[in-house]
Amino acid sequence: MVCKFSESVLDEVADALVDRGYICIDSLFAPELVLKLRQKVFSEADDTFKPASIGRGNEQHRNADIRRDSIRWLEPGCDIDNGFLSLMDTLKDGLNRRLFMGLFDYESHYALYRPGAFYKKHVDALKGSQNRILTTVFFMNPDWQPEHGGILKLYDEDDTLLEEIAPTMGRLVIFLSERFPHEVMPTTVERASIAGWFRVAGSQHGF
Ligand code: OGA
Ligand code: MN
């Protein structure tokens, strides 16, 4: 079991991003790390997680019609968060070396979807904004069953359904932020994920 991005996985990710614009990878990270990340969500959810907002700056507002997850941003100062962030750093460097994407920094949040929660179809970056370039979504749900819901649906630019991705433990989805509308279907059980975005230098924080 690897717990970093090997050169061959980085090759695979780079090829997929060029060919299709997205990839889904399973079992990349050490199970102990995945478990710790999951425990972090459940131990802190009641204290530090806040209902997620949409929009930016002054326009930021909560809209429970659009999304119902609670989030906490990852912080490099925290050991467990850092385990995940340092892996994402190796992804950033590996992709910059291969594709000259100019990925510069990474922001990410834990998300807890309680039963009934969802996130309606959206795009993570405005076209041409150069804000969010590459999205990652990492799932931490052991023993996921189809009746649990919480599927991540990925669409193409014409809104044709491309993939229905189950949020299974240790699964990582990577896609170009501007190109793929996506949505989280309502979950029937608590559903944990980490959503993250690589940005280029000089772009603004937040959506
Ligand atoms: C997001 C998002 C998906 C997920 O936060 O923008 O699409 O499964 N999250 O957490
Ligand atoms: Mn999204």
mmCIF file of C-alpha atoms and ligand atoms in Angstrom:
data_model
loop_
_atom_site.group_PDB
_atom_site.id
_atom_site.type_symbol
_atom_site.label_atom_id
_atom_site.label_comp_id
_atom_site.label_asym_id
_atom_site.label_seq_id
_atom_site.Cartn_x
_atom_site.Cartn_y
_atom_site.Cartn_z
ATOM 1 C CA MET A 1 0.000 0.000 0.000
ATOM 2 C CA VAL A 2 1.544 3.290 -1.051
ATOM 3 C CA CYS A 3 0.926 6.463 0.902
ATOM 4 C CA LYS A 4 2.222 8.917 -1.631
ATOM 5 C CA PHE A 5 1.831 9.590 -5.295
ATOM 6 C CA SER A 6 4.302 7.315 -7.055
ATOM 7 C CA GLU A 7 5.763 8.350 -10.383
ATOM 8 C CA SER A 8 3.594 5.799 -12.182
ATOM 9 C CA VAL A 9 0.380 7.041 -10.527
ATOM 10 C CA LEU A 10 1.362 10.609 -11.385
ATOM 11 C CA ASP A 11 1.845 9.491 -15.006
ATOM 12 C CA GLU A 12 -1.605 7.899 -14.940
ATOM 13 C CA VAL A 13 -3.241 11.017 -13.468
ATOM 14 C CA ALA A 14 -1.493 13.332 -15.951
ATOM 15 C CA ASP A 15 -2.508 11.145 -18.918
ATOM 16 C CA ALA A 16 -6.124 10.993 -17.738
ATOM 17 C CA LEU A 17 -6.310 14.762 -17.247
ATOM 18 C CA VAL A 18 -5.047 15.291 -20.788
ATOM 19 C CA ASP A 19 -7.292 12.621 -22.338
ATOM 20 C CA ARG A 20 -10.533 12.991 -20.373
ATOM 21 C CA GLY A 21 -10.071 15.729 -17.794
ATOM 22 C CA TYR A 22 -10.802 13.513 -14.793
ATOM 23 C CA ILE A 23 -9.767 10.351 -12.979
ATOM 24 C CA CYS A 24 -10.963 8.270 -10.034
ATOM 25 C CA ILE A 25 -8.328 6.373 -8.028
ATOM 26 C CA ASP A 26 -8.855 3.873 -5.218
ATOM 27 C CA SER A 27 -6.682 2.732 -2.315
ATOM 28 C CA LEU A 28 -3.869 5.160 -2.901
ATOM 29 C CA PHE A 29 -3.315 6.232 0.685
ATOM 30 C CA ALA A 30 -2.351 4.247 3.749
ATOM 31 C CA PRO A 31 -5.529 2.948 5.463
ATOM 32 C CA GLU A 32 -4.286 4.324 8.813
ATOM 33 C CA LEU A 33 -4.224 7.855 7.401
ATOM 34 C CA VAL A 34 -7.666 7.486 5.847
ATOM 35 C CA LEU A 35 -9.044 6.244 9.146
ATOM 36 C CA LYS A 36 -7.468 9.111 11.081
ATOM 37 C CA LEU A 37 -8.922 11.632 8.655
ATOM 38 C CA ARG A 38 -12.336 10.092 9.078
ATOM 39 C CA GLN A 39 -12.042 10.081 12.877
ATOM 40 C CA LYS A 40 -11.083 13.731 12.741
ATOM 41 C CA VAL A 41 -14.367 14.566 11.022
ATOM 42 C CA PHE A 42 -16.475 12.731 13.547
ATOM 43 C CA SER A 43 -14.581 13.898 16.632
ATOM 44 C CA GLU A 44 -14.764 17.566 15.635
ATOM 45 C CA ALA A 45 -17.992 17.851 13.712
ATOM 46 C CA ASP A 46 -20.029 19.206 16.601
ATOM 47 C CA ASP A 47 -17.459 21.826 17.633
ATOM 48 C CA THR A 48 -15.597 23.219 14.659
ATOM 49 C CA PHE A 49 -17.671 22.369 11.588
ATOM 50 C CA LYS A 50 -19.838 25.171 10.181
ATOM 51 C CA PRO A 51 -22.629 25.075 7.623
ATOM 52 C CA ALA A 52 -20.988 25.633 4.230
ATOM 53 C CA SER A 53 -21.528 28.888 2.320
ATOM 54 C CA ILE A 54 -21.746 29.650 -1.363
ATOM 55 C CA GLY A 55 -20.491 32.752 -3.188
ATOM 56 C CA ARG A 56 -17.489 34.883 -2.349
ATOM 57 C CA GLY A 57 -16.713 37.799 -0.019
ATOM 58 C CA ASN A 58 -19.714 40.026 0.547
ATOM 59 C CA GLU A 59 -21.857 37.798 -1.595
ATOM 60 C CA GLN A 60 -21.117 34.837 0.608
ATOM 61 C CA HIS A 61 -24.301 33.388 1.942
ATOM 62 C CA ARG A 62 -25.675 30.145 3.139
ATOM 63 C CA ASN A 63 -28.147 28.575 0.864
ATOM 64 C CA ALA A 64 -29.637 25.420 2.224
ATOM 65 C CA ASP A 65 -31.444 24.864 -1.081
ATOM 66 C CA ILE A 66 -28.106 24.378 -2.807
ATOM 67 C CA ARG A 67 -25.896 22.673 -0.248
ATOM 68 C CA ARG A 68 -26.381 21.204 3.197
ATOM 69 C CA ASP A 69 -22.918 20.044 4.199
ATOM 70 C CA SER A 70 -20.917 21.301 7.179
ATOM 71 C CA ILE A 71 -17.258 22.048 6.653
ATOM 72 C CA ARG A 72 -13.944 22.777 8.304
ATOM 73 C CA TRP A 73 -10.892 23.974 6.364
ATOM 74 C CA LEU A 74 -7.715 21.897 6.705
ATOM 75 C CA GLU A 75 -4.789 23.589 8.438
ATOM 76 C CA PRO A 76 -1.109 22.786 7.857
ATOM 77 C CA GLY A 77 -0.469 23.250 11.606
ATOM 78 C CA CYS A 78 -2.478 20.133 12.438
ATOM 79 C CA ASP A 79 -0.602 16.809 12.091
ATOM 80 C CA ILE A 80 -3.466 14.822 10.637
ATOM 81 C CA ASP A 81 -4.505 17.572 8.231
ATOM 82 C CA ASN A 82 -0.872 17.855 7.274
ATOM 83 C CA GLY A 83 -0.666 14.151 6.393
ATOM 84 C CA PHE A 84 -3.274 14.782 3.717
ATOM 85 C CA LEU A 85 -1.922 18.173 2.645
ATOM 86 C CA SER A 86 1.613 16.881 2.145
ATOM 87 C CA LEU A 87 0.280 14.142 -0.130
ATOM 88 C CA MET A 88 -1.538 16.757 -2.149
ATOM 89 C CA ASP A 89 1.712 18.650 -2.380
ATOM 90 C CA THR A 90 3.353 15.685 -4.102
ATOM 91 C CA LEU A 91 0.389 15.602 -6.504
ATOM 92 C CA LYS A 92 0.851 19.303 -7.243
ATOM 93 C CA ASP A 93 4.586 18.979 -7.927
ATOM 94 C CA GLY A 94 4.113 15.829 -9.999
ATOM 95 C CA LEU A 95 1.467 17.441 -12.216
ATOM 96 C CA ASN A 96 3.395 20.679 -12.592
ATOM 97 C CA ARG A 97 6.426 18.705 -13.757
ATOM 98 C CA ARG A 98 4.402 16.740 -16.277
ATOM 99 C CA LEU A 99 1.800 19.203 -17.524
ATOM 100 C CA PHE A 100 3.222 22.643 -16.623
ATOM 101 C CA MET A 101 -0.106 23.463 -15.000
ATOM 102 C CA GLY A 102 1.399 26.126 -12.750
ATOM 103 C CA LEU A 103 -0.534 24.835 -9.742
ATOM 104 C CA PHE A 104 0.517 27.035 -6.869
ATOM 105 C CA ASP A 105 -1.472 26.424 -3.752
ATOM 106 C CA TYR A 106 -4.204 24.209 -2.421
ATOM 107 C CA GLU A 107 -7.200 24.892 -0.218
ATOM 108 C CA SER A 108 -9.351 22.086 1.115
ATOM 109 C CA HIS A 109 -12.103 21.406 3.593
ATOM 110 C CA TYR A 110 -13.520 18.434 5.394
ATOM 111 C CA ALA A 111 -17.199 18.075 4.639
ATOM 112 C CA LEU A 112 -19.773 16.207 6.638
ATOM 113 C CA TYR A 113 -23.066 15.468 4.940
ATOM 114 C CA ARG A 114 -25.582 14.411 7.552
ATOM 115 C CA PRO A 115 -28.549 12.230 6.539
ATOM 116 C CA GLY A 116 -30.626 14.193 4.037
ATOM 117 C CA ALA A 117 -27.746 16.477 3.024
ATOM 118 C CA PHE A 118 -26.792 17.074 -0.626
ATOM 119 C CA TYR A 119 -24.985 19.552 -2.865
ATOM 120 C CA LYS A 120 -26.880 20.457 -6.024
ATOM 121 C CA LYS A 121 -25.243 20.545 -9.434
ATOM 122 C CA HIS A 122 -22.542 23.208 -9.639
ATOM 123 C CA VAL A 123 -19.185 24.039 -11.196
ATOM 124 C CA ASP A 124 -16.248 24.758 -8.860
ATOM 125 C CA ALA A 125 -14.729 27.567 -10.935
ATOM 126 C CA LEU A 126 -16.027 30.265 -13.201
ATOM 127 C CA LYS A 127 -14.818 29.893 -16.793
ATOM 128 C CA GLY A 128 -11.632 31.855 -17.394
ATOM 129 C CA SER A 129 -11.418 33.011 -13.782
ATOM 130 C CA GLN A 130 -8.210 31.019 -13.265
ATOM 131 C CA ASN A 131 -9.270 30.697 -9.670
ATOM 132 C CA ARG A 132 -9.736 27.022 -9.095
ATOM 133 C CA ILE A 133 -7.908 24.925 -11.669
ATOM 134 C CA LEU A 134 -8.043 21.382 -10.392
ATOM 135 C CA THR A 135 -10.546 19.832 -7.965
ATOM 136 C CA THR A 136 -9.914 16.857 -5.698
ATOM 137 C CA VAL A 137 -12.610 15.010 -3.761
ATOM 138 C CA PHE A 138 -11.545 12.361 -1.260
ATOM 139 C CA PHE A 139 -14.037 10.011 0.384
ATOM 140 C CA MET A 140 -13.929 8.445 3.850
ATOM 141 C CA ASN A 141 -16.966 6.172 4.100
ATOM 142 C CA PRO A 142 -16.297 2.554 5.060
ATOM 143 C CA ASP A 143 -18.900 -0.069 4.171
ATOM 144 C CA TRP A 144 -20.699 2.230 1.779
ATOM 145 C CA GLN A 145 -23.832 0.608 0.320
ATOM 146 C CA PRO A 146 -25.941 1.754 -2.663
ATOM 147 C CA GLU A 147 -28.880 2.545 -0.354
ATOM 148 C CA HIS A 148 -26.656 5.021 1.504
ATOM 149 C CA GLY A 149 -26.854 7.405 -1.468
ATOM 150 C CA GLY A 150 -24.429 10.316 -1.480
ATOM 151 C CA ILE A 151 -23.235 9.464 -4.999
ATOM 152 C CA LEU A 152 -21.072 12.068 -6.736
ATOM 153 C CA LYS A 153 -22.454 12.594 -10.238
ATOM 154 C CA LEU A 154 -20.055 14.034 -12.776
ATOM 155 C CA TYR A 155 -21.359 15.697 -15.957
ATOM 156 C CA ASP A 156 -19.682 16.994 -19.078
ATOM 157 C CA GLU A 157 -19.976 20.538 -20.389
ATOM 158 C CA ASP A 158 -23.235 19.650 -22.170
ATOM 159 C CA ASP A 159 -24.681 18.297 -18.921
ATOM 160 C CA THR A 160 -24.487 14.697 -20.102
ATOM 161 C CA LEU A 161 -23.951 12.357 -17.168
ATOM 162 C CA LEU A 162 -20.422 10.921 -17.308
ATOM 163 C CA GLU A 163 -19.988 9.034 -14.054
ATOM 164 C CA GLU A 164 -21.823 8.071 -10.889
ATOM 165 C CA ILE A 165 -19.114 7.774 -8.277
ATOM 166 C CA ALA A 166 -19.756 6.023 -4.974
ATOM 167 C CA PRO A 167 -18.122 7.837 -2.018
ATOM 168 C CA THR A 168 -16.188 4.784 -0.828
ATOM 169 C CA MET A 169 -13.387 4.770 1.742
ATOM 170 C CA GLY A 170 -10.065 5.982 0.350
ATOM 171 C CA ARG A 171 -11.346 6.935 -3.108
ATOM 172 C CA LEU A 172 -9.910 10.066 -4.713
ATOM 173 C CA VAL A 173 -11.537 11.867 -7.640
ATOM 174 C CA ILE A 174 -9.554 14.505 -9.541
ATOM 175 C CA PHE A 175 -11.031 16.727 -12.256
ATOM 176 C CA LEU A 176 -10.472 20.013 -14.063
ATOM 177 C CA SER A 177 -12.481 22.525 -12.050
ATOM 178 C CA GLU A 178 -13.969 24.556 -14.915
ATOM 179 C CA ARG A 179 -15.063 21.665 -17.054
ATOM 180 C CA PHE A 180 -17.202 19.350 -14.984
ATOM 181 C CA PRO A 181 -20.516 20.222 -13.395
ATOM 182 C CA HIS A 182 -21.107 17.793 -10.519
ATOM 183 C CA GLU A 183 -23.507 17.146 -7.678
ATOM 184 C CA VAL A 184 -23.763 15.193 -4.459
ATOM 185 C CA MET A 185 -26.973 13.195 -4.310
ATOM 186 C CA PRO A 186 -28.815 13.122 -0.963
ATOM 187 C CA THR A 187 -27.180 10.800 1.510
ATOM 188 C CA THR A 188 -29.097 8.580 3.913
ATOM 189 C CA VAL A 189 -26.169 8.110 6.303
ATOM 190 C CA GLU A 190 -23.424 10.447 7.527
ATOM 191 C CA ARG A 191 -21.051 10.965 4.617
ATOM 192 C CA ALA A 192 -17.510 12.305 5.016
ATOM 193 C CA SER A 193 -15.282 13.805 2.330
ATOM 194 C CA ILE A 194 -12.456 16.273 1.777
ATOM 195 C CA ALA A 195 -12.986 18.636 -1.153
ATOM 196 C CA GLY A 196 -9.931 20.585 -2.321
ATOM 197 C CA TRP A 197 -8.820 22.929 -5.070
ATOM 198 C CA PHE A 198 -5.467 23.727 -6.605
ATOM 199 C CA ARG A 199 -5.108 27.314 -7.717
ATOM 200 C CA VAL A 200 -2.559 29.192 -9.766
ATOM 201 C CA ALA A 201 -0.490 32.055 -8.332
ATOM 202 C CA GLY A 202 -2.313 35.346 -7.849
ATOM 203 C CA SER A 203 -5.821 33.920 -7.761
ATOM 204 C CA GLN A 204 -8.226 34.677 -4.946
ATOM 205 C CA HIS A 205 -9.122 32.437 -2.078
ATOM 206 C CA GLY A 206 -12.606 31.016 -2.009
ATOM 207 C CA PHE A 207 -15.125 30.424 -4.755
HETATM 208 C C1 OGA B 1 -17.632 20.746 -3.292
HETATM 209 C C2 OGA B 1 -18.024 19.401 -3.751
HETATM 210 C C3 OGA B 1 -18.191 17.031 -3.276
HETATM 211 C C4 OGA B 1 -18.104 16.092 -2.132
HETATM 212 O O1 OGA B 1 -17.421 20.932 -2.065
HETATM 213 O O2 OGA B 1 -17.506 21.659 -4.146
HETATM 214 O O3 OGA B 1 -18.383 19.261 -4.890
HETATM 215 O O4 OGA B 1 -18.365 14.901 -2.392
HETATM 216 N N1 OGA B 1 -17.931 18.354 -2.885
HETATM 217 O O5 OGA B 1 -17.783 16.493 -1.018
HETATM 218 MN MN MN B 2 -17.833 21.004 -6.119
#
